[in-house]
Amino acid sequence: MRRALGTAFEGVLAALVAAIVATVGLYAFSLVEWPAFNSSNVTRAVTTLGQVACAIAFAVAIALYRRGKLGWLAKSLTWVGLSGFVTITLGMPLAATKLYLFGVSVDQEFRTEYLTRLTDSAALRDMTYADIPPFYPAGWFWLGGRVGNLLGMDGWEVFKPFAIGFLAVTAVLAFTLWKALVRVDWAVAVSAVTTALVVAYASPEAYSAVIALLIAPALLLAWGALNRPVAAGVSGRLNGAFEPSDRMNGPLKRSGGADEPERSMGSWGWGAVVGTGLFLGLAATFYTLYLGLAAFAVTLMAVVSAILGVRAQKSWRAAIPVAVRFVVIAAISGLVALTVWLPYLADALTGTPSTSGTALHYLPEAGATLPFPMLQFSLVGALCLAGTVWLAVRAASSRRAQALGIGVVAVYLWTLLSMAAAVAGTTLLSFRLEAVLIVLLGAAGVFGFLEGTKAIYQAINEPSRFKIAAVVIASVGAMAFAQSIPQILQTEITVAYSDTDGDGVRADKRPPSAVSYYSEVDAAIGEQIGRPRDETIVLTADTSFLSYYPYFGFQGLTSHYANPLAQFDERAAAIAEWAKVETPEELIAAMDGSAWAAPDAFLFRRGAEGYTLRLAEDVYPNDPNVRRYTVTFDESLFEDQRFTATDIGPFALVTRNT
């Protein structure tokens, strides 16, 4: 328990340092008038320069750790290097825009809407619909909302700095966990590599990237919690210890591999159980899909551990300690999950009408095939291939390989289950797990490279120059990948510059879109209705309006992002019926007679035949899985003293008079 508390304290200190680094870095970037990333190579050059500085920090930290000198400096350099790498790699390419990756387009639209909602109020409310609790986990968005509220920033504006800063903090927290599980110089290497992989492949979905960065060390912790033969009286390296961990005093032993002294699993005890439960609870509050995968992997671990225990002791009673620990993990994670899930579950279980929801109705080509990143002809492919080989070779002798290997198996089994679920008319969204697979194989690849180079070094009689050659190869490969990250994220970065932000500005200096009129629409609604935004319901197909201003919407972007309690299909049918009425009286009667609070305002587009709304319906299993259609309201329906119509740019705003 003392060790667990020490790790927790170190994590808090590391997080504070990372937050300062990210804050200072982003503020410094904002002081310069940078050119747009998609029209100049200046910010790319500065990004590469910053990455080199971070790589030097890692190298010095590893050297200090291996010599057993100035541990405080090595730790500080690692914290600054990891948080600085995230900040420079994401913050510099986005320095000339206020928007995050993908701007406010497609999925980022509803994410920004959610953050705007929870910036406006700390109450757990749905991103779009009034009077119902949220369906999507609110953890990341609630924290971001509190940061925005504290700093006096709008939700859309705090999205970028919070996403980058929180990922920087998570990077050092992941290192703190790795440091407690493997030898410290290796922890620096694996933390740096997995951070780079997450930034490259998971950062556009900022809240899931946090879990992706933690999942590899969390699986090692979970395996230590559930597979504990030492406690059952079985000794030996294979069955009872993490290897290599080495937080010994003085220089690290020269061999640097699996035959170094290993830390007994008994040193973690119930701390590993609590830590695993807290991680799963965190996943539940951040991203349901990754919770599902992580819980699935932990369940596989429990099953495997129980089978191994029964075989070793020739008694079914050996499975009882595993079951007890598994139940405790589930209980802890469940309690944490309830902090965001309880309001929704309470409404769903008390008879509130709902639909089945269509969040899982998406099967792109990537979800119809098994991912094999280790076969790609690239640096990442080579790293994943090394990881795959290492997992196969060390599966019987390394607890690290066992934990990561079970995680990889879980990803592939989940993918197969998702394909099977397609037959039943749904999916498990397995295509979103490829980033996690790359991180797991990448972590394994780091261990494979370290152990492989050590084995080669010993096999060729330990030539003095070999270590230098290995370091050069690793450094060149790491820098080559790191500087390619902005290229990997080029589309996401470009959209951040081409989208119009909440100030009505496009960062690439080109003419803004219709979003530039949103401020006039907001002012008109406030003047004509006179109520706070969070007490006003707006029906519009331009749902990005709700991403910038915390009005409630009568209908969401698509059914896939809609709360099941909102009855998306029924609302769409009601809107279509309203468009068919012939008089203002019939429209008002239909609105007042609906099952939901009626709109206080309509934000239309002008069409040839009247006011139009472009809505969406689910057409799964087709790909694309959404069909757009237009509903048209005759303008005469609003030519009544109970409505006020205002033309604003391309919009027609209609408010209902009280």
Short mmCIF file of C-alpha atoms in Angstrom, two decimals, residues 521 525 529 537-541 554 575 578 587 591 598-605 611 613 633 638 643-646 651-656:
data_model
loop_
_atom_site.label_atom_id
_atom_site.label_comp_id
_atom_site.label_asym_id
_atom_site.label_seq_id
_atom_site.Cartn_x
_atom_site.Cartn_y
_atom_site.Cartn_z
CA VAL A 521 -28.48 34.40 -34.90
CA ILE A 525 -32.68 34.65 -30.36
CA ILE A 529 -37.03 35.15 -26.73
CA ILE A 537 -34.81 24.83 -27.58
CA VAL A 538 -33.82 25.34 -31.21
CA LEU A 539 -34.82 23.12 -34.12
CA THR A 540 -32.19 23.32 -36.85
CA ALA A 541 -30.35 21.16 -39.33
CA PHE A 554 -35.06 19.58 -30.68
CA ILE A 575 -41.01 17.16 -37.73
CA TRP A 578 -45.41 19.48 -38.77
CA LEU A 587 -48.71 23.87 -36.48
CA MET A 591 -46.14 21.31 -31.53
CA ALA A 598 -41.60 22.12 -28.43
CA PRO A 599 -38.97 24.30 -30.13
CA ASP A 600 -38.76 27.93 -29.08
CA ALA A 601 -36.97 28.78 -32.32
CA PHE A 602 -36.43 27.36 -35.80
CA LEU A 603 -33.20 27.98 -37.68
CA PHE A 604 -33.97 27.19 -41.32
CA ARG A 605 -32.20 27.51 -44.64
CA TYR A 611 -37.96 27.02 -45.28
CA LEU A 613 -34.36 21.45 -42.83
CA PHE A 633 -42.01 24.19 -44.27
CA PHE A 638 -45.13 31.38 -39.73
CA PHE A 643 -44.10 33.93 -34.70
CA THR A 644 -41.30 36.32 -35.63
CA ALA A 645 -39.31 35.62 -38.79
CA THR A 646 -35.88 37.17 -39.40
CA PHE A 651 -30.61 31.56 -42.55
CA ALA A 652 -34.23 32.16 -41.78
CA LEU A 653 -34.71 32.43 -38.02
CA VAL A 654 -38.25 31.92 -36.73
CA THR A 655 -38.92 32.43 -33.03
CA ARG A 656 -42.13 31.69 -31.21
#
